[in-house]
Amino acid sequence: MSFVKLNLHPSLLANISSLGYETPTLIQAKIIPVVIEGRDLLGIAKTGSGKTASFVLPILNQLLTIAVGDRNRQPKVLVLVPTRELAVQVADVFKALSHQLPRSVKSMAVYGGVSINPQMKAIIGVDILIATPGRLLDLQRSNAVDLSKVERLVLDEADKMLNLGFQEEMQEIFKLLPKKRQNMLFSATLSDQLSGINRVLLSDPVVIEIEDNVDEVQLINLSGYFVSSERKGPLLRHLIKEQNMRQVLVFTSSGFKADQVAGKLHKNGIQALSIHGKKSQSARLGALDRFKSGQLQVLVATDLISRGIDINELPYVINYELPRSPKDFVHRVGRTGRAKSEGLAITFVTRDETRHFKVILKKMKRYIDMIDSETLDF
Ligand code: AMP
């Protein structure tokens, strides 16, 4: 299968090849025609499957076909995402693929935690808005944006977007949108909640579920260590040094712990920063940028960034603390081994977490030979 067969505009094909994509991923091959057709869609696919481009490409393609006179200055496409980091990442894909199109297509990410005024100015004339719900509503209440011309709605990480934390904001946003629109929901997992809500939100949707691509999941090597809480810090430093890890994403369960782990690494001469919800927006984006570009060796994060964030060929993920839900575990380890590159996800497990870890592995249909850290010399 080639991108040419998907009937995309030639200028998009040029942008696709400049990003180095040679053939569509499975999800792209299945989803692009459905979006072009204008159908509602529920896409279930693991992270790293190329799902962002699967909606970005047909959306751009469609905008290129709108007659100039029909274009108004309000957003025609709204993409809602749960975190600021994901907003920036999705906007980057839109920007990369809208380069030098025959008609200029303006996209922009809006999110909280930064001053609203520059966003109010920049939002004028935006075709595609990528937003976190709270800031979108703030902008709408200030009359900076009118959502009544939205023709296409994308919910990325939809299971997260439709859960309790966002429910009120989402209901408010839905009321501001035209009733007639194309809806696209994307999620890595199909939760009960999602299957309930999609009946309300989607009309006669095409459901596309990409089975775990065995090759890709198998590319993520999993390993695990039994380790007491007190020895986790020394084990982490030992592994980073012994395996000469140049780029490693470490997950903790709380922001407090993330700060503590990053601080300790730093004291021991290992370059590390933490990222979590209580950090300022500029600190979050700055740390993520430095990490993505390979300037920062260790990023210690909470589950805030376990979803959707794409780090090119990230070689290592370490679960310093186990997440509560198997879903979060899948998201975390999915940060590595993305887009056909190999990766290693290491998990620290205390003895009393053994059962919980077994449940997680069973859900992932994976098995790990655990290493007892007591047998290691560090
Ligand atoms: P996503 O699942 O959208 O976060 O994408 C995961 C990674 O796959 C990103 O680094 C994309 O740049 C990359 N990617 C997306 N589509 C393709 C493709 N057709 N060929 C190669 N890489 C791709």
CSV table of C-alpha atoms and ligand atoms in Angstrom, one decimal:
chain,number,residue,atom,x,y,z
A,1,MET,CA,0.0,0.0,0.0
A,2,SER,CA,1.3,3.5,-0.8
A,3,PHE,CA,0.1,6.9,0.2
A,4,VAL,CA,-0.6,7.6,-3.5
A,5,LYS,CA,-3.5,5.1,-3.4
A,6,LEU,CA,-5.2,7.0,-0.7
A,7,ASN,CA,-6.1,9.8,-3.1
A,8,LEU,CA,-4.4,12.6,-1.2
A,9,HIS,CA,-3.5,15.9,-2.7
A,10,PRO,CA,0.0,15.9,-4.4
A,11,SER,CA,1.2,18.7,-2.1
A,12,LEU,CA,0.4,16.5,0.9
A,13,LEU,CA,2.3,13.6,-0.6
A,14,ALA,CA,5.3,15.9,-0.9
A,15,ASN,CA,5.1,16.8,2.8
A,16,ILE,CA,4.6,13.1,3.7
A,17,SER,CA,7.8,12.1,2.0
A,18,SER,CA,9.7,15.1,3.5
A,19,LEU,CA,8.8,13.6,7.0
A,20,GLY,CA,10.3,10.4,5.8
A,21,TYR,CA,7.1,8.3,5.9
A,22,GLU,CA,7.3,5.8,3.1
A,23,THR,CA,4.1,3.8,3.4
A,24,PRO,CA,1.0,4.4,5.5
A,25,THR,CA,0.8,2.6,8.8
A,26,LEU,CA,-2.1,0.1,9.2
A,27,ILE,CA,-4.3,2.6,11.0
A,28,GLN,CA,-3.6,5.3,8.4
A,29,ALA,CA,-4.5,2.9,5.5
A,30,LYS,CA,-7.8,2.1,7.3
A,31,ILE,CA,-8.8,5.5,8.7
A,32,ILE,CA,-7.8,8.0,6.0
A,33,PRO,CA,-10.5,6.8,3.5
A,34,VAL,CA,-13.2,6.8,6.2
A,35,VAL,CA,-12.4,10.4,7.2
A,36,ILE,CA,-12.3,11.5,3.6
A,37,GLU,CA,-15.7,10.0,3.1
A,38,GLY,CA,-17.0,12.1,6.0
A,39,ARG,CA,-18.1,9.3,8.2
A,40,ASP,CA,-18.1,9.4,12.0
A,41,LEU,CA,-15.3,7.2,13.4
A,42,LEU,CA,-14.1,5.4,16.5
A,43,GLY,CA,-10.5,4.5,16.1
A,44,ILE,CA,-9.0,2.1,18.7
A,45,ALA,CA,-5.3,1.8,18.3
A,46,LYS,CA,-2.3,1.6,20.5
A,47,THR,CA,0.0,4.6,20.9
A,48,GLY,CA,2.8,4.8,18.3
A,49,SER,CA,0.6,3.5,15.5
A,50,GLY,CA,0.7,6.7,13.5
A,51,LYS,CA,-2.9,7.7,14.5
A,52,THR,CA,-2.2,11.5,14.5
A,53,ALA,CA,-1.4,11.6,10.8
A,54,SER,CA,-4.4,9.3,10.2
A,55,PHE,CA,-6.7,12.2,11.0
A,56,VAL,CA,-4.4,15.1,10.1
A,57,LEU,CA,-3.9,14.1,6.5
A,58,PRO,CA,-7.5,13.6,5.5
A,59,ILE,CA,-8.5,16.8,7.4
A,60,LEU,CA,-5.9,18.8,5.5
A,61,ASN,CA,-6.9,17.1,2.3
A,62,GLN,CA,-10.5,18.2,2.8
A,63,LEU,CA,-9.6,21.8,3.7
A,64,LEU,CA,-7.7,22.0,0.4
A,65,THR,CA,-10.9,21.3,-1.5
A,66,ILE,CA,-13.0,24.1,0.1
A,67,ALA,CA,-13.6,26.9,-2.4
A,68,VAL,CA,-11.8,30.1,-1.3
A,69,GLY,CA,-15.1,32.1,-1.0
A,70,ASP,CA,-16.5,29.5,1.4
A,71,ARG,CA,-13.8,30.0,3.9
A,72,ASN,CA,-14.7,32.0,6.9
A,73,ARG,CA,-12.4,33.1,9.6
A,74,GLN,CA,-13.5,30.7,12.4
A,75,PRO,CA,-12.2,27.2,13.1
A,76,LYS,CA,-13.6,24.5,10.9
A,77,VAL,CA,-11.7,21.8,12.7
A,78,LEU,CA,-11.5,21.3,16.5
A,79,VAL,CA,-9.1,18.8,18.0
A,80,LEU,CA,-9.5,18.3,21.8
A,81,VAL,CA,-6.7,16.8,23.8
A,82,PRO,CA,-6.2,16.2,27.5
A,83,THR,CA,-2.8,17.7,28.0
A,84,ARG,CA,-0.8,20.8,26.9
A,85,GLU,CA,2.1,18.6,25.7
A,86,LEU,CA,-0.2,16.6,23.4
A,87,ALA,CA,-1.7,19.8,22.1
A,88,VAL,CA,1.7,21.0,21.0
A,89,GLN,CA,2.6,17.6,19.6
A,90,VAL,CA,-0.5,17.4,17.5
A,91,ALA,CA,-0.2,21.0,16.3
A,92,ASP,CA,3.4,20.1,15.2
A,93,VAL,CA,2.1,17.3,13.0
A,94,PHE,CA,-0.5,19.6,11.5
A,95,LYS,CA,2.2,22.2,10.8
A,96,ALA,CA,4.7,19.8,9.3
A,97,LEU,CA,2.1,18.4,7.0
A,98,SER,CA,0.6,21.9,6.0
A,99,HIS,CA,3.9,23.1,4.7
A,100,GLN,CA,3.6,25.0,1.4
A,101,LEU,CA,0.2,23.8,0.5
A,102,PRO,CA,-1.5,25.5,-2.4
A,103,ARG,CA,-3.8,27.2,0.0
A,104,SER,CA,-2.5,28.3,3.4
A,105,VAL,CA,-4.1,26.3,6.2
A,106,LYS,CA,-3.6,27.8,9.7
A,107,SER,CA,-3.4,25.6,12.7
A,108,MET,CA,-2.8,26.5,16.3
A,109,ALA,CA,-2.6,24.9,19.7
A,110,VAL,CA,-4.2,26.6,22.7
A,111,TYR,CA,-3.8,25.4,26.3
A,112,GLY,CA,-3.8,26.8,29.8
A,113,GLY,CA,-0.9,27.6,32.1
A,114,VAL,CA,0.3,30.5,29.8
A,115,SER,CA,-1.0,34.0,29.3
A,116,ILE,CA,-4.3,34.0,27.3
A,117,ASN,CA,-3.7,37.4,25.5
A,118,PRO,CA,-1.2,36.2,22.9
A,119,GLN,CA,-3.5,33.3,22.1
A,120,MET,CA,-6.5,35.6,21.7
A,121,LYS,CA,-4.6,37.6,19.1
A,122,ALA,CA,-3.1,34.6,17.3
A,123,ILE,CA,-6.4,32.7,17.1
A,124,ILE,CA,-7.8,35.0,14.5
A,125,GLY,CA,-8.2,33.3,11.1
A,126,VAL,CA,-7.3,29.8,12.5
A,127,ASP,CA,-8.7,26.9,10.4
A,128,ILE,CA,-7.7,24.1,12.8
A,129,LEU,CA,-7.7,24.6,16.5
A,130,ILE,CA,-6.1,22.1,18.8
A,131,ALA,CA,-7.1,22.7,22.4
A,132,THR,CA,-7.3,21.6,26.0
A,133,PRO,CA,-10.9,22.0,27.2
A,134,GLY,CA,-10.5,24.6,29.9
A,135,ARG,CA,-8.5,27.1,27.8
A,136,LEU,CA,-10.9,26.7,24.9
A,137,LEU,CA,-13.8,27.6,27.1
A,138,ASP,CA,-11.9,30.6,28.5
A,139,LEU,CA,-11.3,31.8,24.9
A,140,GLN,CA,-14.8,31.2,23.9
A,141,ARG,CA,-16.2,33.1,26.9
A,142,SER,CA,-13.9,36.1,26.0
A,143,ASN,CA,-15.4,36.0,22.5
A,144,ALA,CA,-12.0,35.3,21.0
A,145,VAL,CA,-13.3,32.3,19.2
A,146,ASP,CA,-16.6,31.2,17.7
A,147,LEU,CA,-17.1,27.4,17.6
A,148,SER,CA,-20.3,27.5,15.6
A,149,LYS,CA,-18.5,26.9,12.3
A,150,VAL,CA,-16.7,23.7,13.4
A,151,GLU,CA,-17.4,20.9,10.8
A,152,ARG,CA,-15.1,18.3,12.2
A,153,LEU,CA,-14.4,17.3,15.8
A,154,VAL,CA,-11.5,15.1,16.9
A,155,LEU,CA,-11.2,13.7,20.4
A,156,ASP,CA,-7.7,12.4,20.9
A,157,GLU,CA,-7.2,10.1,23.9
A,158,ALA,CA,-11.0,10.1,24.0
A,159,ASP,CA,-11.2,7.7,27.0
A,160,LYS,CA,-9.4,10.4,29.0
A,161,MET,CA,-11.4,13.3,27.5
A,162,LEU,CA,-14.7,11.7,28.4
A,163,ASN,CA,-13.9,10.7,31.9
A,164,LEU,CA,-15.2,12.5,35.0
A,165,GLY,CA,-12.4,15.1,35.3
A,166,PHE,CA,-13.4,16.7,31.9
A,167,GLN,CA,-17.0,15.8,31.8
A,168,GLU,CA,-18.6,19.2,32.6
A,169,GLU,CA,-16.2,21.1,30.3
A,170,MET,CA,-16.8,18.7,27.5
A,171,GLN,CA,-20.6,18.9,27.8
A,172,GLU,CA,-20.3,22.7,27.6
A,173,ILE,CA,-18.1,22.5,24.5
A,174,PHE,CA,-20.5,20.1,22.8
A,175,LYS,CA,-23.3,22.6,23.2
A,176,LEU,CA,-21.3,25.3,21.4
A,177,LEU,CA,-20.7,23.1,18.3
A,178,PRO,CA,-23.1,22.8,15.4
A,179,LYS,CA,-25.2,19.6,15.6
A,180,LYS,CA,-24.2,18.6,12.1
A,181,ARG,CA,-20.5,17.7,12.1
A,182,GLN,CA,-18.1,14.8,11.6
A,183,ASN,CA,-16.9,13.3,14.9
A,184,MET,CA,-13.7,11.3,15.3
A,185,LEU,CA,-12.8,9.6,18.5
A,186,PHE,CA,-9.4,8.1,19.1
A,187,SER,CA,-8.4,6.0,22.0
A,188,ALA,CA,-5.7,3.5,22.8
A,189,THR,CA,-8.1,1.4,24.8
A,190,LEU,CA,-11.9,0.8,24.5
A,191,SER,CA,-13.3,1.5,28.0
A,192,ASP,CA,-16.9,0.8,29.0
A,193,GLN,CA,-17.3,4.5,29.4
A,194,LEU,CA,-16.1,5.1,25.9
A,195,SER,CA,-18.4,2.5,24.4
A,196,GLY,CA,-21.3,4.1,26.3
A,197,ILE,CA,-20.6,7.7,25.3
A,198,ASN,CA,-19.8,7.0,21.7
A,199,ARG,CA,-23.4,6.0,21.2
A,200,VAL,CA,-24.4,9.5,22.1
A,201,LEU,CA,-21.7,11.3,20.4
A,202,LEU,CA,-21.2,9.4,17.2
A,203,SER,CA,-23.8,8.8,14.5
A,204,ASP,CA,-23.5,5.5,12.7
A,205,PRO,CA,-19.7,5.3,13.2
A,206,VAL,CA,-17.2,3.2,11.5
A,207,VAL,CA,-15.3,1.4,14.3
A,208,ILE,CA,-11.7,0.6,13.4
A,209,GLU,CA,-9.8,-1.4,15.9
A,210,ILE,CA,-6.3,-2.1,15.1
A,211,GLU,CA,-5.4,-5.4,16.8
A,212,ASP,CA,-2.2,-5.3,18.8
A,213,ASN,CA,0.3,-5.4,16.1
A,214,VAL,CA,2.3,-8.3,17.4
A,215,ASP,CA,5.5,-7.2,15.7
A,216,GLU,CA,5.3,-3.8,17.2
A,217,VAL,CA,4.4,-4.9,20.7
A,218,GLN,CA,7.1,-7.5,20.6
A,219,LEU,CA,9.6,-4.8,19.7
A,220,ILE,CA,9.2,-3.4,23.2
A,221,ASN,CA,11.4,-5.6,25.4
A,222,LEU,CA,10.2,-5.8,28.9
A,223,SER,CA,12.3,-6.6,31.9
A,224,GLY,CA,11.6,-6.3,35.7
A,225,TYR,CA,13.5,-6.1,38.9
A,226,PHE,CA,12.4,-7.1,42.4
A,227,VAL,CA,13.7,-4.3,44.6
A,228,SER,CA,12.9,-2.8,48.0
A,229,SER,CA,11.7,0.9,48.0
A,230,GLU,CA,15.0,2.0,49.7
A,231,ARG,CA,17.1,0.4,47.0
A,232,LYS,CA,15.2,1.8,44.0
A,233,GLY,CA,17.4,5.0,43.8
A,234,PRO,CA,20.7,3.1,43.8
A,235,LEU,CA,19.3,0.5,41.3
A,236,LEU,CA,18.2,3.3,39.0
A,237,ARG,CA,21.6,4.9,39.0
A,238,HIS,CA,23.3,1.6,38.6
A,239,LEU,CA,21.2,0.7,35.5
A,240,ILE,CA,21.7,4.1,33.9
A,241,LYS,CA,25.4,3.9,34.3
A,242,GLU,CA,25.9,0.2,33.6
A,243,GLN,CA,23.8,0.2,30.5
A,244,ASN,CA,25.1,3.6,29.4
A,245,MET,CA,21.5,4.9,28.9
A,246,ARG,CA,21.7,8.2,27.0
A,247,GLN,CA,17.9,8.9,27.0
A,248,VAL,CA,15.6,7.4,29.6
A,249,LEU,CA,12.1,8.3,30.6
A,250,VAL,CA,11.4,7.4,34.3
A,251,PHE,CA,7.8,7.2,35.6
A,252,THR,CA,6.8,7.8,39.2
A,253,SER,CA,3.3,7.9,40.7
A,254,SER,CA,3.4,11.5,42.1
A,255,GLY,CA,5.0,14.8,41.2
A,256,PHE,CA,6.6,14.9,44.6
A,257,LYS,CA,8.4,11.6,43.9
A,258,ALA,CA,9.3,12.8,40.4
A,259,ASP,CA,11.1,15.8,41.9
A,260,GLN,CA,12.8,13.7,44.5
A,261,VAL,CA,14.1,11.1,42.0
A,262,ALA,CA,15.3,13.8,39.6
A,263,GLY,CA,17.0,15.7,42.4
A,264,LYS,CA,18.8,12.6,43.6
A,265,LEU,CA,20.0,11.7,40.1
A,266,HIS,CA,21.2,15.3,39.6
A,267,LYS,CA,23.2,15.1,42.9
A,268,ASN,CA,24.8,12.0,41.6
A,269,GLY,CA,26.0,13.7,38.5
A,270,ILE,CA,23.3,12.4,36.2
A,271,GLN,CA,21.5,15.1,34.2
A,272,ALA,CA,17.8,14.9,35.1
A,273,LEU,CA,14.6,17.0,35.2
A,274,SER,CA,11.1,16.2,36.4
A,275,ILE,CA,7.8,16.9,34.7
A,276,HIS,CA,4.4,16.9,36.3
A,277,GLY,CA,1.2,18.8,36.6
A,278,LYS,CA,2.5,21.2,39.3
A,279,LYS,CA,5.3,22.5,37.1
A,280,SER,CA,4.9,25.7,35.2
A,281,GLN,CA,4.0,25.4,31.6
A,282,SER,CA,7.3,26.8,30.4
A,283,ALA,CA,9.2,24.4,32.6
A,284,ARG,CA,7.1,21.5,31.3
A,285,LEU,CA,7.6,22.3,27.6
A,286,GLY,CA,11.3,23.2,28.1
A,287,ALA,CA,12.1,20.0,29.8
A,288,LEU,CA,10.2,17.9,27.2
A,289,ASP,CA,11.9,19.8,24.4
A,290,ARG,CA,15.4,19.2,25.8
A,291,PHE,CA,14.6,15.6,26.4
A,292,LYS,CA,13.1,15.0,22.9
A,293,SER,CA,16.1,16.6,21.3
A,294,GLY,CA,18.5,14.4,23.2
A,295,GLN,CA,20.1,17.2,25.3
A,296,LEU,CA,18.6,15.9,28.6
A,297,GLN,CA,19.6,12.4,29.7
A,298,VAL,CA,16.8,11.6,32.1
A,299,LEU,CA,13.2,12.9,32.3
A,300,VAL,CA,11.3,11.8,35.4
A,301,ALA,CA,7.6,12.1,34.8
A,302,THR,CA,4.2,11.3,36.2
A,303,ASP,CA,1.4,9.7,34.1
A,304,LEU,CA,0.7,13.2,32.8
A,305,ILE,CA,2.9,12.5,29.9
A,306,SER,CA,2.4,8.8,29.6
A,307,ARG,CA,-0.4,9.4,27.0
A,308,GLY,CA,0.1,10.2,23.4
A,309,ILE,CA,3.5,11.8,23.7
A,310,ASP,CA,5.8,10.7,21.0
A,311,ILE,CA,9.5,10.7,21.4
A,312,ASN,CA,11.3,9.6,18.4
A,313,GLU,CA,13.0,6.2,18.9
A,314,LEU,CA,13.1,6.5,22.7
A,315,PRO,CA,15.3,3.6,23.8
A,316,TYR,CA,14.4,3.3,27.5
A,317,VAL,CA,11.4,3.6,29.8
A,318,ILE,CA,11.8,2.8,33.5
A,319,ASN,CA,8.8,2.3,35.8
A,320,TYR,CA,10.3,3.5,39.1
A,321,GLU,CA,6.9,3.0,40.6
A,322,LEU,CA,4.1,0.8,39.3
A,323,PRO,CA,1.0,2.5,38.0
A,324,ARG,CA,-2.3,1.5,39.5
A,325,SER,CA,-4.0,0.6,36.2
A,326,PRO,CA,-2.8,-1.7,33.5
A,327,LYS,CA,-3.9,0.9,31.0
A,328,ASP,CA,-1.4,3.4,32.3
A,329,PHE,CA,1.3,0.7,32.2
A,330,VAL,CA,0.5,0.2,28.5
A,331,HIS,CA,0.7,3.9,27.8
A,332,ARG,CA,3.9,4.2,29.7
A,333,VAL,CA,5.8,1.4,28.0
A,334,GLY,CA,4.3,2.5,24.7
A,335,ARG,CA,6.5,5.6,24.9
A,336,THR,CA,9.4,3.3,23.7
A,337,GLY,CA,9.5,1.0,20.8
A,338,ARG,CA,7.5,3.4,18.7
A,339,ALA,CA,7.2,3.4,14.9
A,340,LYS,CA,9.1,0.2,14.5
A,341,SER,CA,12.1,1.0,16.6
A,342,GLU,CA,13.2,-1.3,19.4
A,343,GLY,CA,12.9,-0.2,23.0
A,344,LEU,CA,13.3,-1.5,26.5
A,345,ALA,CA,10.8,-0.9,29.3
A,346,ILE,CA,12.2,-1.8,32.8
A,347,THR,CA,9.9,-2.1,35.8
A,348,PHE,CA,10.8,-1.9,39.5
A,349,VAL,CA,8.5,-4.1,41.6
A,350,THR,CA,8.5,-4.4,45.4
A,351,ARG,CA,7.7,-7.8,46.8
A,352,ASP,CA,4.3,-6.8,47.9
A,353,GLU,CA,3.4,-5.6,44.4
A,354,THR,CA,4.1,-8.9,42.8
A,355,ARG,CA,0.4,-9.8,42.4
A,356,HIS,CA,-0.5,-6.5,41.0
A,357,PHE,CA,2.3,-6.7,38.5
A,358,LYS,CA,1.2,-10.2,37.4
A,359,VAL,CA,-2.3,-8.8,36.7
A,360,ILE,CA,-0.8,-6.1,34.5
A,361,LEU,CA,1.4,-8.6,32.6
A,362,LYS,CA,-1.6,-10.9,32.1
A,363,LYS,CA,-3.6,-8.1,30.6
A,364,MET,CA,-0.6,-7.3,28.2
A,365,LYS,CA,-0.3,-11.0,27.4
A,366,ARG,CA,3.3,-10.8,28.3
A,367,TYR,CA,5.7,-12.7,30.6
A,368,ILE,CA,8.8,-11.4,32.3
A,369,ASP,CA,11.6,-13.3,34.0
A,370,MET,CA,12.1,-11.1,37.0
A,371,ILE,CA,15.6,-10.3,38.2
A,372,ASP,CA,16.2,-10.1,42.0
A,373,SER,CA,18.2,-6.9,42.6
A,374,GLU,CA,19.6,-8.5,45.8
A,375,THR,CA,21.8,-10.6,43.6
A,376,LEU,CA,23.3,-7.6,41.9
A,377,ASP,CA,26.3,-5.7,43.1
A,378,PHE,CA,25.7,-2.0,43.3
B,1,AMP,P1,1.5,8.7,16.7
B,1,AMP,O1,1.0,7.3,17.0
B,1,AMP,O2,0.6,9.5,15.8
B,1,AMP,O3,2.0,9.4,17.9
B,1,AMP,O4,2.9,8.5,15.8
B,1,AMP,C1,4.0,7.7,16.2
B,1,AMP,C2,5.2,8.0,15.4
B,1,AMP,O5,5.1,7.4,14.1
B,1,AMP,C3,5.5,9.4,15.1
B,1,AMP,O6,6.9,9.6,15.4
B,1,AMP,C4,5.3,9.7,13.7
B,1,AMP,O7,6.2,10.6,13.1
B,1,AMP,C5,5.6,8.3,13.1
B,1,AMP,N1,4.8,8.0,11.9
B,1,AMP,C6,3.5,8.3,11.7
B,1,AMP,N2,3.2,7.8,10.4
B,1,AMP,C7,4.2,7.2,9.9
B,1,AMP,C8,4.5,6.5,8.7
B,1,AMP,N3,3.5,6.3,7.8
B,1,AMP,N4,5.7,6.0,8.5
B,1,AMP,C9,6.7,6.1,9.4
B,1,AMP,N5,6.5,6.7,10.6
B,1,AMP,C10,5.3,7.3,10.8
